[in-house]
Coordinates of C-alpha atoms in Angstrom, one line a residue:
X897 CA 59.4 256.0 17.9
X898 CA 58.0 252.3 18.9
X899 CA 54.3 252.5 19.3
X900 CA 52.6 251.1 22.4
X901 CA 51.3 248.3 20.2
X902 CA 54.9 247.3 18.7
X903 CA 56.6 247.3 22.0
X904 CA 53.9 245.0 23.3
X905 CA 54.7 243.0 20.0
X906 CA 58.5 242.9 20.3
X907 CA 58.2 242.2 24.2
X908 CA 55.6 239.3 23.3
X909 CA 58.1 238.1 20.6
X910 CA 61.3 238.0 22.9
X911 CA 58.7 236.1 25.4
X912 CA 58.0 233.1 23.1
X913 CA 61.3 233.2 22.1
X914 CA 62.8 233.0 25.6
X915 CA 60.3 229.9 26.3
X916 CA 61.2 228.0 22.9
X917 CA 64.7 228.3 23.9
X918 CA 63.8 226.4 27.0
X919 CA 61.5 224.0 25.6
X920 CA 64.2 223.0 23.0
X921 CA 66.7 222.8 26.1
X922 CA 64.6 220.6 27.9
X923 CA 63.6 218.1 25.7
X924 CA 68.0 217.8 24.4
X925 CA 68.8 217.5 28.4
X926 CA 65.5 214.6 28.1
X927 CA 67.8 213.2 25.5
X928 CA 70.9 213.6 27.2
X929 CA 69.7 211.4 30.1
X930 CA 68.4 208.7 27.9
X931 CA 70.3 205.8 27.2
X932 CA 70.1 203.4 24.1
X933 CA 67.9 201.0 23.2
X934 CA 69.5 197.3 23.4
X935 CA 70.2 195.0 20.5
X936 CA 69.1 191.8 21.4
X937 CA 70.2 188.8 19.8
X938 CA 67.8 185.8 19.2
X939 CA 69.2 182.1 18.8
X940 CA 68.1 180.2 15.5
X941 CA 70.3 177.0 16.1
X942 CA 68.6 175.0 13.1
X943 CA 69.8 178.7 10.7
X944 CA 73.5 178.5 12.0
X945 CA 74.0 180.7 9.0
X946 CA 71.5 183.2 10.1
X947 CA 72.1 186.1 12.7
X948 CA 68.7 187.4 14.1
X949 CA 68.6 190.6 16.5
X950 CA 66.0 192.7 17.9
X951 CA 66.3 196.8 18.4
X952 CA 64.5 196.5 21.8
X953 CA 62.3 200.1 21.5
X954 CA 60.3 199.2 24.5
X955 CA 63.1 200.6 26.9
X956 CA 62.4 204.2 26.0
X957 CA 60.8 206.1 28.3
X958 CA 57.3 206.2 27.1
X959 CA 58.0 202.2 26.2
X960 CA 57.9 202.2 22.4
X961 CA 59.7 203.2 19.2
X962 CA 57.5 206.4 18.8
X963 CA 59.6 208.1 21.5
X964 CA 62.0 208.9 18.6
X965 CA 59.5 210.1 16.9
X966 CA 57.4 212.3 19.7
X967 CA 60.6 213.8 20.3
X968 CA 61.1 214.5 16.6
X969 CA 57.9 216.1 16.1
X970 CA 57.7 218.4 19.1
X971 CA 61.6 219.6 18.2
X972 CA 60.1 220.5 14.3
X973 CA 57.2 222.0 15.6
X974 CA 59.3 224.2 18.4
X975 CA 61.6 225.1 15.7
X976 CA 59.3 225.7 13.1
X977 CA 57.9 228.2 15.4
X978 CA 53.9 225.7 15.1
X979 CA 54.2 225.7 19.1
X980 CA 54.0 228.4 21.8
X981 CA 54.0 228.8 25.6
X982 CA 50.0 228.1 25.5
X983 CA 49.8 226.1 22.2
X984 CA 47.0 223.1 22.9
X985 CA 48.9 219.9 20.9
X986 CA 46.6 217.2 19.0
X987 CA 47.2 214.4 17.5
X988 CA 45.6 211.4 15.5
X989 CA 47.0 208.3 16.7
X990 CA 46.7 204.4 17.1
X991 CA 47.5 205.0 20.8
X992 CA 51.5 204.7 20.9
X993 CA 52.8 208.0 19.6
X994 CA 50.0 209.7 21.3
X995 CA 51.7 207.6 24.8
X996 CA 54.8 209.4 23.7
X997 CA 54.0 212.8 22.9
X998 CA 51.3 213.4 26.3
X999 CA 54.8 212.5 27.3
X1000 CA 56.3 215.6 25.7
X1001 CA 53.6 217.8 26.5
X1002 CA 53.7 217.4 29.7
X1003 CA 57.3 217.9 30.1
X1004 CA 56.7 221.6 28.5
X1005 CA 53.7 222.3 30.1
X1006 CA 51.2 221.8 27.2
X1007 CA 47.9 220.7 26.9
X1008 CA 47.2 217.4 25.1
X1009 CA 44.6 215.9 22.8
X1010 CA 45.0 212.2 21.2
X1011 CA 42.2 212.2 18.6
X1012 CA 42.6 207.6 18.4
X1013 CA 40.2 204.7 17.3
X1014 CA 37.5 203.8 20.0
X1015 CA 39.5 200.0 19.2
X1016 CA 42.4 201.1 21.0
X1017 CA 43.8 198.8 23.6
X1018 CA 42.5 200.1 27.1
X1019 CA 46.2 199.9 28.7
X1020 CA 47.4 202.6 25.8
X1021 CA 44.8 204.9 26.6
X1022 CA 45.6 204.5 30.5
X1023 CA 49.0 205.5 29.4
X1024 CA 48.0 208.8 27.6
X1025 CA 46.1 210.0 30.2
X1026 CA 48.5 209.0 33.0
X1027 CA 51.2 211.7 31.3
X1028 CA 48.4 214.3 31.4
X1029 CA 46.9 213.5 27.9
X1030 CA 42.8 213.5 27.2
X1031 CA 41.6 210.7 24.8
X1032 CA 38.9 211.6 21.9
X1033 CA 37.4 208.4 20.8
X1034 CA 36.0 207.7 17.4
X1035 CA 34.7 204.9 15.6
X1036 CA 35.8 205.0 12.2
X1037 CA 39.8 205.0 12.2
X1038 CA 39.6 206.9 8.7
X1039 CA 38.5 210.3 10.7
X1040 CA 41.3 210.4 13.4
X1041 CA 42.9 213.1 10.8
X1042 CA 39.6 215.4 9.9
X1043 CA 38.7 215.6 13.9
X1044 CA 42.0 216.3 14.9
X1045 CA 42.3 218.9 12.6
X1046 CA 39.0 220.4 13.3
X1047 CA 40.1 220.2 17.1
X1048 CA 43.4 222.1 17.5
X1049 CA 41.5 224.8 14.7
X1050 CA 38.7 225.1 17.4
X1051 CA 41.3 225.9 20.3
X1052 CA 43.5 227.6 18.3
X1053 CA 46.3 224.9 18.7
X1054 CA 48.4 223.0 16.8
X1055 CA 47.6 219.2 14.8
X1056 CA 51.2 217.2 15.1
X1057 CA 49.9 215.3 12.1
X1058 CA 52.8 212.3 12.6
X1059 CA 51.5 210.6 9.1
X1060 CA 52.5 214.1 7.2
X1061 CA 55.5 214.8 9.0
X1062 CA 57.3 211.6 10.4
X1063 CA 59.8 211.1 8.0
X1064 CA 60.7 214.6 7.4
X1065 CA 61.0 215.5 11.4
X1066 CA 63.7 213.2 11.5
X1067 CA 67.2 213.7 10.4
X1068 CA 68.2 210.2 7.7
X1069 CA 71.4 211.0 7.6
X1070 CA 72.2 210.4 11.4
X1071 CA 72.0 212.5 14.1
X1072 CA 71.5 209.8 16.5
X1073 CA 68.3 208.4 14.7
X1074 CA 67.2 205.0 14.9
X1075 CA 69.3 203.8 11.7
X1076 CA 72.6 205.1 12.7
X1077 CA 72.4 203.4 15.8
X1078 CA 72.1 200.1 14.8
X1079 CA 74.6 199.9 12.6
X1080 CA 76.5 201.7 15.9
X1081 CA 75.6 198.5 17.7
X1082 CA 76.3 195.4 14.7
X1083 CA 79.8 197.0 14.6
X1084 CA 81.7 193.8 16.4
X1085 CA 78.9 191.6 15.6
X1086 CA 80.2 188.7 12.7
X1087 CA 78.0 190.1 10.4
X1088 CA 78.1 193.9 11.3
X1089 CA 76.3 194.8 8.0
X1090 CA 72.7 193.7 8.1
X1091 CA 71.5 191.8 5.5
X1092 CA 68.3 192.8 5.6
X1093 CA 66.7 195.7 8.2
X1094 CA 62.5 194.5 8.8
X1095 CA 60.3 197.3 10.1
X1096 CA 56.7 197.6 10.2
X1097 CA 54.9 200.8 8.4
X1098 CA 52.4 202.9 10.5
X1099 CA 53.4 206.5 9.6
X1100 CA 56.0 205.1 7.0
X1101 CA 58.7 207.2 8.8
X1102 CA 61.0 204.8 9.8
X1103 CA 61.1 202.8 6.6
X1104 CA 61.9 206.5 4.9
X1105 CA 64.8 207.2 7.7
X1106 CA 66.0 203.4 7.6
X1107 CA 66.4 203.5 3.6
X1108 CA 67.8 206.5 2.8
X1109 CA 70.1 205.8 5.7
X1110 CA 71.5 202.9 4.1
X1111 CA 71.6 204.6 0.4
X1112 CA 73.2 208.1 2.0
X1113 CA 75.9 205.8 3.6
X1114 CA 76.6 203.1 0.7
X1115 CA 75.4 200.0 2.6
X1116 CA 74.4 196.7 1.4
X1117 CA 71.6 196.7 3.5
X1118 CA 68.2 196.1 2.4
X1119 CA 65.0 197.3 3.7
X1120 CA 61.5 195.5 4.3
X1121 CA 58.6 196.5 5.7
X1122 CA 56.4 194.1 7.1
X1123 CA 52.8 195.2 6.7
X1124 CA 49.4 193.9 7.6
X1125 CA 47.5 191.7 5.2
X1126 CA 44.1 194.5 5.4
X1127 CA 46.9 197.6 4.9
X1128 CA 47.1 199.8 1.8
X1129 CA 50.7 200.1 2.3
X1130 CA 51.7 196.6 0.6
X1131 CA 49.9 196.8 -2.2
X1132 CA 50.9 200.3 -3.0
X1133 CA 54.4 199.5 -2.8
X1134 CA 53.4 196.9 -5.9
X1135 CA 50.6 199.2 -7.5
X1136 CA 51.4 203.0 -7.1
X1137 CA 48.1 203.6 -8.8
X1138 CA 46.6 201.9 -5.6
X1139 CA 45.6 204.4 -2.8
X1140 CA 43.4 203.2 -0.5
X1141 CA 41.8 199.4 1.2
X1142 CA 38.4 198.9 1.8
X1143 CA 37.3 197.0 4.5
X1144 CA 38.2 196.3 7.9
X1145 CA 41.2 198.0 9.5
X1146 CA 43.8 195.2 10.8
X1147 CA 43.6 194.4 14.4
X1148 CA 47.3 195.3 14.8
X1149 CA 47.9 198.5 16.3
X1150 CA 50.5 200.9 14.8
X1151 CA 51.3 199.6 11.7
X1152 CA 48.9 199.2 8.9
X1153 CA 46.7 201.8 7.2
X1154 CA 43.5 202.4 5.3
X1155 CA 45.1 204.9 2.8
X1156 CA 48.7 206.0 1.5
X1157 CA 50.2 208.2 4.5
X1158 CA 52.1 211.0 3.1
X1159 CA 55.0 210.0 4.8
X1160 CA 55.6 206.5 3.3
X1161 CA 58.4 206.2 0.7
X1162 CA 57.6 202.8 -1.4
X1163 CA 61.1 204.1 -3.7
X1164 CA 63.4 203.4 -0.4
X1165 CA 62.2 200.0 0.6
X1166 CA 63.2 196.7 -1.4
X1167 CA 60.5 194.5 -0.4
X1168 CA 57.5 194.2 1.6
X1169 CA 56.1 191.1 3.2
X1170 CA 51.9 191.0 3.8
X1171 CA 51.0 189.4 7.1
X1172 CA 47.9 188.0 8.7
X1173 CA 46.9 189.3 11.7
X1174 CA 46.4 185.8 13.5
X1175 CA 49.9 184.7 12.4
X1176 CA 51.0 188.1 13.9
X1177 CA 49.4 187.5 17.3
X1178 CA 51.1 183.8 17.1
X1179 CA 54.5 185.3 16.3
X1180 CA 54.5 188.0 19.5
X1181 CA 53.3 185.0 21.4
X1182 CA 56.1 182.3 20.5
X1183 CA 58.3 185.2 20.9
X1184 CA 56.8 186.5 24.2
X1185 CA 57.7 182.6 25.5
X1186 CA 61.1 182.6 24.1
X1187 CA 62.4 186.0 25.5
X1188 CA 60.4 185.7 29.6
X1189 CA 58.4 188.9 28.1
X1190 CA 55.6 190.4 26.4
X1191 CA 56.3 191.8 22.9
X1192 CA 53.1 193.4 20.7
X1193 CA 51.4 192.8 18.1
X1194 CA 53.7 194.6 15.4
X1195 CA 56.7 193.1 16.6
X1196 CA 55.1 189.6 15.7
X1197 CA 54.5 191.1 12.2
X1198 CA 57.9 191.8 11.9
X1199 CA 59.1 188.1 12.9
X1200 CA 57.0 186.3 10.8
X1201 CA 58.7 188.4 7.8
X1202 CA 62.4 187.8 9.3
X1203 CA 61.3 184.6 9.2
X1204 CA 60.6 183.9 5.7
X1205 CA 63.8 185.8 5.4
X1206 CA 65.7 183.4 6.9
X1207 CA 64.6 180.8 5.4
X1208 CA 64.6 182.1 2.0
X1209 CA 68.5 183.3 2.7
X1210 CA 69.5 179.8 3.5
X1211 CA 67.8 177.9 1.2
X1212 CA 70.0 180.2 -1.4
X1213 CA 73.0 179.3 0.4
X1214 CA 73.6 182.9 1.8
X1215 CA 74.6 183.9 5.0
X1216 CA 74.4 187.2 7.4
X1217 CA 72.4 189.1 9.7
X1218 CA 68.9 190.0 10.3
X1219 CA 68.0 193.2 12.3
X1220 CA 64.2 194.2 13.2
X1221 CA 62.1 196.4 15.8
X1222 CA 60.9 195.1 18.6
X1223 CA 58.4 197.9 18.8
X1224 CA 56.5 197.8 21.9
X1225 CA 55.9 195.7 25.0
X1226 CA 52.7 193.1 25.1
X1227 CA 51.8 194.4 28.6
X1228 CA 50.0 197.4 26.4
X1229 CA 47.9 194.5 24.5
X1230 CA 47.0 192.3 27.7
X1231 CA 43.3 193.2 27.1
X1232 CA 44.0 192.1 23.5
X1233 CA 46.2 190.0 21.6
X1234 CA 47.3 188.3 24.9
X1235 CA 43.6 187.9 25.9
X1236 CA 41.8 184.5 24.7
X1237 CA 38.7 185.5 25.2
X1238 CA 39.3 188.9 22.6
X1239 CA 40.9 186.6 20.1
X1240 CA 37.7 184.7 20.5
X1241 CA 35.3 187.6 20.0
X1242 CA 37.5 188.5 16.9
X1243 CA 37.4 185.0 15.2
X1244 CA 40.9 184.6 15.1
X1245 CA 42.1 181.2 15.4
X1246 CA 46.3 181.2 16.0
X1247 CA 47.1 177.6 16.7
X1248 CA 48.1 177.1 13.5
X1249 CA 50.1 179.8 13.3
X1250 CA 52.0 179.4 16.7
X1251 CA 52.8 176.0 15.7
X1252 CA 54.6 177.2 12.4
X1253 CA 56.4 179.6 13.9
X1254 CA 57.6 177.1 17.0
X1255 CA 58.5 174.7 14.1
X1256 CA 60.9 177.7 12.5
X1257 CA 62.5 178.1 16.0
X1258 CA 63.4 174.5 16.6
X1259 CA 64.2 173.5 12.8
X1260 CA 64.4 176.3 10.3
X1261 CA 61.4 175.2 8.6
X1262 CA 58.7 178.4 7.9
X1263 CA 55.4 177.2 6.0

């Protein structure tokens, strides 16, 4: 005979497993409803050889790459069985997967905590708590992970812990990920096979889906990550002994981190290109101009490395294509990198650095 206590059990049981099915169902019918991101091509008439394109992320709903990612997360979590009808969600973030999964949360009904750096651009943190999110401020990046962690274990809920888990929430093989769609999209281009795929490296989970993407399906392709000057990430890639950077964080948000995320792969990537943050800033700028809109910071990082790229291909006498992330839109950095008066505060002179990266546009020339 079932005791009172087991019945209660088994009913409780059939309850949560009742509402996972329908969290599961509504974040696929989220999906279902979603269209692709664009690829957008960008002239270089001075690089005729040279085919440049941006995966425009800022379309998704929640306006950023880390869509793919919240909705990676919270489909692990579901099916790992991590999240439950009343299950309180926190996360340590730079502010855009936070955007993304408030996003999620409040599509299931959940509670949601972004544990983020008290640097983080005001109109992220509008964002967050416009989809329902709170905000916990700190003021030493480094402890995002510790107070999130000691946050969902106070309220009994669950830490989404993107650095841990970003590049194994995602399928690499395909499955609709981020990889498998642009090479979807570069099918009738001239050179459909990228040369070279440029990505930034916050969590490192992209770079991990990206390269073993290209290795699972035999492409030519080659992967860089374009990383922050202040960020551990580069120079682990070159010393694996190499763990952590002192000093200040870099003024980019997303990409760049103080210590070796367990999520970043160095062994899939091929190269990795160190940017400044000024010549960052300049890049989304110049870009910003070119296209009629705002791109961030971390896309600018990514264009000063196709850059080099593009130069370095031609002056070898090689031709192809170029594909990188636009990640995010500016209008989330207005108070920031498109603020004069911030850049100011910051000490960060970009003249210099716009002006190379107009001279690449209108002559090919980087340096």
């Amino acid at each position: 005979m079932m005791t009172d206590l087991a019945r209660s059990l088994a009913v409780n049981a059939a309850g949560q497993s009742r509402w996972g099915d329908w969290a599961i169902a509504r974040i696929e019918a989220d999906y279902t409803r979603s269209a692709d991101t664009h690829l957008i091509p960008v002239e270089l008439p001075a690089l005729s050889g040279i085919a440049l394109y941006l995966k425009d992320e800022s379309s998704h709903p929640t306006g950023s790459l880390k869509h793919r990612l919240a909705r990676s997360l919270f489909l692990h979590a579901l099916c790992s069985g991590w999240i439950k009808q009343d299950t309180t969600v926190v996360e340590a973030s730079s502010g855009s997967t936070a955007v993304s999964e408030a996003y999620f949360a409040r599509m299931l009904g959940l509670p949601f905590v972004a544990v983020i750096p008290a640097t983080t651009s005001a109109e992220k943190i509008a964002a967050i708590e416009a989809f329902g999110g709170q905000c916990r401020k700190v003021a030493d990046p480094a402890t995002v992970y510790g107070e999130a962690q000691r946050l969902a274990d106070a309220c009994g809920g669950h830490y989404m812990d993107q650095f841990t888990y970003a590049e194994r929430a995602t399928d690499w093989r395909g499955n609709n990920n981020i990889a498998e769609s642009i090479f979807a999209q570069m099918a009738r281009e001239p050179a459909p096979v990228p040369t070279w795929i440029v990505c930034g490296a916050g969590t490192g989970g992209t770079s991990a889906t990206l390269g073993r993407f290209v290795r699972y399906h035999r492409h030519a392709t080659r992967i860089c990550v374009a990383d922050p000057l202040p960020s551990v990430f580069h120079r682990h890639w070159h010393d694996h002994t190499v763990l952590s950077a002192d000093g200040a964080c870099s003024l980019i948000e997303g990409i760049g981190r103080p210590r070796v995320e367990p999520s970043f792969v160095p062994s899939v990537i091929d190269r990795m290109e160190a940017v400044d943050d000024a010549a960052s800033i300049a890049a989304a700028r110049v870009l910003s101009r070119r296209l009629g809109r705002r791109v961030g910071g971390s896309t600018g990082t990514n264009l000063v490395a196709c850059a080099r790229l593009a130069v370095e291909m031609t002056a070898a006498g090689e031709t192809g294509s170029i594909v990188t992330l636009l990640c995010d839109s500016g209008e989330r950095y207005a108070s920031t990198c498109f603020n004069d008066a911030w850049l100011d505060a910051q000490g960060l002179d970009i003249a210099g650095h716009e002006a190379a990266m107009e001279r690449f546009f209108a002559s090919g020339v980087w340096g």
